[in-house]
Amino acid sequence: MKLQQVSDNCFAVLNDKNRVCDANSGLINRGGGVVIDTQSDLFHARRMIELFGKVWPGMPKRVINTHEDGDHVWGNQLFEGAEIIAHRTVPDRMKQVADPQESQKLLGGVDHLLPRLLLKTMHPGVLAIGRQLKQDYDFEGIRLVLPTTLFDERHVLDLDGMEVHLIYVGPCHQIGDTIVHVPSERVVFAGDVIFRACTPMGWTGTYEKWLRTLDLIIWLDPEVIVPGHGPVCGIEGAMEMKAYLEYVREESQRCFGQGLSALDASKKIDFGPYGGWRGPARLYMNVERAYREFRHEAADAPWDHAKVFDAVRTVAQARGIEVEF
Ligand SMILES: [Zn+2]
């Protein structure tokens, strides 16, 4: 992990590998301090606090969760007494999608012969993601600490005269998606609306909303964007995400028209300029999302996670590339 200053008062902590769960955090170093997203486990959260500690004097008074996924909220418990802010949907959604016990069980199963054999037979993709996560993460000791300050469309913080705008943009990648705009420093903390140099993993939301949100970010004209995953970028990060989503939706439409399944389409669609991004086989998730829309299914129809991870593994193997999540 590394600390990067992105403007006078804004900083980022970035995870190097840029695989699943390697989420970024932000810090706005004013008005008591604001941390944006709290990492995937306690080890990474502590390391993030240590790195931010180099540029801020104490624990921050506020935490913002950009959405409900575990990799952005599982360090919340270390910010005792802080005001935790998120979109109104986030507390309930965290209980649904970020239950740490499931991930604890998964990593526990990777170590033990019987669950491992079962996983290998029934869900080889789940075993593969469990093994990968185990290299970097330990979900023990995590308990959900829910946001307490909830907002609907917008929420403005005044940090000693400096405005910070929380803008609700969901559901695009997830239901609670929020971006954090610091106009005076021309910085946007984009959460998982932007994945950089890694294949986006969208869950609940629509292409339309996601593309419109990227347009909004471009319109805000930031000098610096801190994405939810991957290196810090400028406006080109939003443009590339847009191009990727448009490309995948178009290719998916063609395959859908040919009667291919989402899995077969994901084996076939050319990676184009995006093959060098981490986890290219995560393409499956974006194809499946497009298919759901073509089939007029509800954007919030639940995902079968085991099926998703199995499919990503199948796609990687069919294309002869490393299985990576
Ligand atoms: Zn994430």
PDB file of N, CA and C in Angstrom, residues 53-96:
ATOM      1  N   GLY A  53      -1.750   8.680   8.861  1.00  0.00           N
ATOM      2  CA  GLY A  53      -1.202   9.288  10.078  1.00  0.00           C
ATOM      3  C   GLY A  53       0.020  10.158   9.804  1.00  0.00           C
ATOM      4  N   LYS A  54       0.681   9.911   8.680  1.00  0.00           N
ATOM      5  CA  LYS A  54       1.845  10.735   8.326  1.00  0.00           C
ATOM      6  C   LYS A  54       1.441  12.163   7.984  1.00  0.00           C
ATOM      7  N   VAL A  55       0.165  12.348   7.572  1.00  0.00           N
ATOM      8  CA  VAL A  55      -0.254  13.686   7.147  1.00  0.00           C
ATOM      9  C   VAL A  55      -1.432  14.246   7.942  1.00  0.00           C
ATOM     10  N   TRP A  56      -1.928  13.496   8.915  1.00  0.00           N
ATOM     11  CA  TRP A  56      -2.989  14.076   9.755  1.00  0.00           C
ATOM     12  C   TRP A  56      -2.663  13.776  11.205  1.00  0.00           C
ATOM     13  N   PRO A  57      -3.026  14.697  12.103  1.00  0.00           N
ATOM     14  CA  PRO A  57      -2.582  14.593  13.490  1.00  0.00           C
ATOM     15  C   PRO A  57      -3.323  13.558  14.335  1.00  0.00           C
ATOM     16  N   GLY A  58      -4.616  13.314  14.119  1.00  0.00           N
ATOM     17  CA  GLY A  58      -5.331  12.368  14.985  1.00  0.00           C
ATOM     18  C   GLY A  58      -6.250  11.510  14.163  1.00  0.00           C
ATOM     19  N   MET A  59      -7.189  10.831  14.843  1.00  0.00           N
ATOM     20  CA  MET A  59      -8.173  10.076  14.080  1.00  0.00           C
ATOM     21  C   MET A  59      -9.165  11.064  13.450  1.00  0.00           C
ATOM     22  N   PRO A  60      -9.615  10.801  12.242  1.00  0.00           N
ATOM     23  CA  PRO A  60     -10.533  11.742  11.584  1.00  0.00           C
ATOM     24  C   PRO A  60     -11.900  11.723  12.250  1.00  0.00           C
ATOM     25  N   LYS A  61     -12.572  12.854  12.162  1.00  0.00           N
ATOM     26  CA  LYS A  61     -13.894  12.967  12.789  1.00  0.00           C
ATOM     27  C   LYS A  61     -14.995  12.330  11.961  1.00  0.00           C
ATOM     28  N   ARG A  62     -14.712  12.175  10.648  1.00  0.00           N
ATOM     29  CA  ARG A  62     -15.761  11.652   9.756  1.00  0.00           C
ATOM     30  C   ARG A  62     -15.225  10.563   8.841  1.00  0.00           C
ATOM     31  N   VAL A  63     -16.146   9.641   8.520  1.00  0.00           N
ATOM     32  CA  VAL A  63     -15.865   8.601   7.527  1.00  0.00           C
ATOM     33  C   VAL A  63     -17.002   8.653   6.509  1.00  0.00           C
ATOM     34  N   ILE A  64     -16.647   8.524   5.230  1.00  0.00           N
ATOM     35  CA  ILE A  64     -17.677   8.378   4.192  1.00  0.00           C
ATOM     36  C   ILE A  64     -17.533   6.983   3.592  1.00  0.00           C
ATOM     37  N   ASN A  65     -18.632   6.264   3.469  1.00  0.00           N
ATOM     38  CA  ASN A  65     -18.630   4.999   2.724  1.00  0.00           C
ATOM     39  C   ASN A  65     -19.242   5.279   1.354  1.00  0.00           C
ATOM     40  N   THR A  66     -18.481   5.052   0.293  1.00  0.00           N
ATOM     41  CA  THR A  66     -18.990   5.389  -1.052  1.00  0.00           C
ATOM     42  C   THR A  66     -20.070   4.419  -1.519  1.00  0.00           C
ATOM     43  N   HIS A  67     -20.156   3.244  -0.886  1.00  0.00           N
ATOM     44  CA  HIS A  67     -21.236   2.282  -1.169  1.00  0.00           C
ATOM     45  C   HIS A  67     -21.132   1.133  -0.182  1.00  0.00           C
ATOM     46  N   GLU A  68     -21.926   0.096  -0.397  1.00  0.00           N
ATOM     47  CA  GLU A  68     -22.126  -0.926   0.623  1.00  0.00           C
ATOM     48  C   GLU A  68     -21.171  -2.115   0.570  1.00  0.00           C
ATOM     49  N   ASP A  69     -20.312  -2.220  -0.441  1.00  0.00           N
ATOM     50  CA  ASP A  69     -19.487  -3.426  -0.567  1.00  0.00           C
ATOM     51  C   ASP A  69     -18.446  -3.549   0.552  1.00  0.00           C
ATOM     52  N   GLY A  70     -18.196  -4.800   0.948  1.00  0.00           N
ATOM     53  CA  GLY A  70     -17.287  -5.082   2.053  1.00  0.00           C
ATOM     54  C   GLY A  70     -15.927  -4.428   1.912  1.00  0.00           C
ATOM     55  N   ASP A  71     -15.404  -4.402   0.701  1.00  0.00           N
ATOM     56  CA  ASP A  71     -14.045  -3.877   0.524  1.00  0.00           C
ATOM     57  C   ASP A  71     -13.955  -2.365   0.754  1.00  0.00           C
ATOM     58  N   HIS A  72     -15.079  -1.719   1.008  1.00  0.00           N
ATOM     59  CA  HIS A  72     -15.068  -0.276   1.270  1.00  0.00           C
ATOM     60  C   HIS A  72     -15.531   0.069   2.688  1.00  0.00           C
ATOM     61  N   VAL A  73     -15.988  -0.943   3.423  1.00  0.00           N
ATOM     62  CA  VAL A  73     -16.604  -0.648   4.737  1.00  0.00           C
ATOM     63  C   VAL A  73     -16.077  -1.507   5.891  1.00  0.00           C
ATOM     64  N   TRP A  74     -15.234  -2.488   5.596  1.00  0.00           N
ATOM     65  CA  TRP A  74     -14.880  -3.434   6.644  1.00  0.00           C
ATOM     66  C   TRP A  74     -13.841  -2.920   7.639  1.00  0.00           C
ATOM     67  N   GLY A  75     -13.337  -1.708   7.423  1.00  0.00           N
ATOM     68  CA  GLY A  75     -12.465  -1.118   8.444  1.00  0.00           C
ATOM     69  C   GLY A  75     -13.211  -0.096   9.296  1.00  0.00           C
ATOM     70  N   ASN A  76     -14.522   0.063   9.087  1.00  0.00           N
ATOM     71  CA  ASN A  76     -15.294   1.092   9.816  1.00  0.00           C
ATOM     72  C   ASN A  76     -15.101   1.011  11.322  1.00  0.00           C
ATOM     73  N   GLN A  77     -14.997  -0.212  11.854  1.00  0.00           N
ATOM     74  CA  GLN A  77     -14.966  -0.381  13.305  1.00  0.00           C
ATOM     75  C   GLN A  77     -13.751   0.288  13.961  1.00  0.00           C
ATOM     76  N   LEU A  78     -12.710   0.551  13.178  1.00  0.00           N
ATOM     77  CA  LEU A  78     -11.501   1.160  13.754  1.00  0.00           C
ATOM     78  C   LEU A  78     -11.654   2.677  13.954  1.00  0.00           C
ATOM     79  N   PHE A  79     -12.726   3.240  13.439  1.00  0.00           N
ATOM     80  CA  PHE A  79     -12.929   4.685  13.557  1.00  0.00           C
ATOM     81  C   PHE A  79     -13.968   4.980  14.631  1.00  0.00           C
ATOM     82  N   GLU A  80     -13.636   4.581  15.825  1.00  0.00           N
ATOM     83  CA  GLU A  80     -14.577   4.707  16.932  1.00  0.00           C
ATOM     84  C   GLU A  80     -14.930   6.166  17.192  1.00  0.00           C
ATOM     85  N   GLY A  81     -16.213   6.435  17.333  1.00  0.00           N
ATOM     86  CA  GLY A  81     -16.651   7.803  17.637  1.00  0.00           C
ATOM     87  C   GLY A  81     -16.770   8.686  16.416  1.00  0.00           C
ATOM     88  N   ALA A  82     -16.321   8.209  15.264  1.00  0.00           N
ATOM     89  CA  ALA A  82     -16.416   9.048  14.060  1.00  0.00           C
ATOM     90  C   ALA A  82     -17.855   9.046  13.545  1.00  0.00           C
ATOM     91  N   GLU A  83     -18.208  10.135  12.880  1.00  0.00           N
ATOM     92  CA  GLU A  83     -19.501  10.184  12.183  1.00  0.00           C
ATOM     93  C   GLU A  83     -19.324   9.431  10.864  1.00  0.00           C
ATOM     94  N   ILE A  84     -20.144   8.402  10.648  1.00  0.00           N
ATOM     95  CA  ILE A  84     -20.019   7.623   9.403  1.00  0.00           C
ATOM     96  C   ILE A  84     -21.178   7.979   8.481  1.00  0.00           C
ATOM     97  N   ILE A  85     -20.832   8.449   7.295  1.00  0.00           N
ATOM     98  CA  ILE A  85     -21.834   9.021   6.386  1.00  0.00           C
ATOM     99  C   ILE A  85     -21.956   8.158   5.127  1.00  0.00           C
ATOM    100  N   ALA A  86     -23.194   7.918   4.699  1.00  0.00           N
ATOM    101  CA  ALA A  86     -23.417   7.179   3.451  1.00  0.00           C
ATOM    102  C   ALA A  86     -24.820   7.445   2.955  1.00  0.00           C
ATOM    103  N   HIS A  87     -25.095   6.954   1.772  1.00  0.00           N
ATOM    104  CA  HIS A  87     -26.447   7.070   1.233  1.00  0.00           C
ATOM    105  C   HIS A  87     -27.434   6.277   2.094  1.00  0.00           C
ATOM    106  N   ARG A  88     -28.675   6.722   2.089  1.00  0.00           N
ATOM    107  CA  ARG A  88     -29.707   6.142   2.953  1.00  0.00           C
ATOM    108  C   ARG A  88     -29.859   4.627   2.799  1.00  0.00           C
ATOM    109  N   THR A  89     -29.592   4.100   1.616  1.00  0.00           N
ATOM    110  CA  THR A  89     -29.770   2.661   1.379  1.00  0.00           C
ATOM    111  C   THR A  89     -28.654   1.806   1.984  1.00  0.00           C
ATOM    112  N   VAL A  90     -27.538   2.433   2.318  1.00  0.00           N
ATOM    113  CA  VAL A  90     -26.319   1.661   2.593  1.00  0.00           C
ATOM    114  C   VAL A  90     -26.404   0.743   3.826  1.00  0.00           C
ATOM    115  N   PRO A  91     -26.947   1.221   4.973  1.00  0.00           N
ATOM    116  CA  PRO A  91     -26.946   0.313   6.133  1.00  0.00           C
ATOM    117  C   PRO A  91     -27.656  -1.019   5.861  1.00  0.00           C
ATOM    118  N   ASP A  92     -28.853  -0.970   5.275  1.00  0.00           N
ATOM    119  CA  ASP A  92     -29.573  -2.220   4.986  1.00  0.00           C
ATOM    120  C   ASP A  92     -28.833  -3.060   3.959  1.00  0.00           C
ATOM    121  N   ARG A  93     -28.309  -2.407   2.959  1.00  0.00           N
ATOM    122  CA  ARG A  93     -27.590  -3.127   1.911  1.00  0.00           C
ATOM    123  C   ARG A  93     -26.317  -3.778   2.459  1.00  0.00           C
ATOM    124  N   MET A  94     -25.633  -3.090   3.377  1.00  0.00           N
ATOM    125  CA  MET A  94     -24.433  -3.691   3.977  1.00  0.00           C
ATOM    126  C   MET A  94     -24.783  -5.012   4.645  1.00  0.00           C
ATOM    127  N   LYS A  95     -25.932  -5.022   5.324  1.00  0.00           N
ATOM    128  CA  LYS A  95     -26.336  -6.262   5.999  1.00  0.00           C
ATOM    129  C   LYS A  95     -26.583  -7.365   4.978  1.00  0.00           C
ATOM    130  N   GLN A  96     -27.045  -6.998   3.797  1.00  0.00           N
ATOM    131  CA  GLN A  96     -27.323  -8.015   2.766  1.00  0.00           C
ATOM    132  C   GLN A  96     -26.068  -8.485   2.044  1.00  0.00           C
TER     133      GLN A  96
END
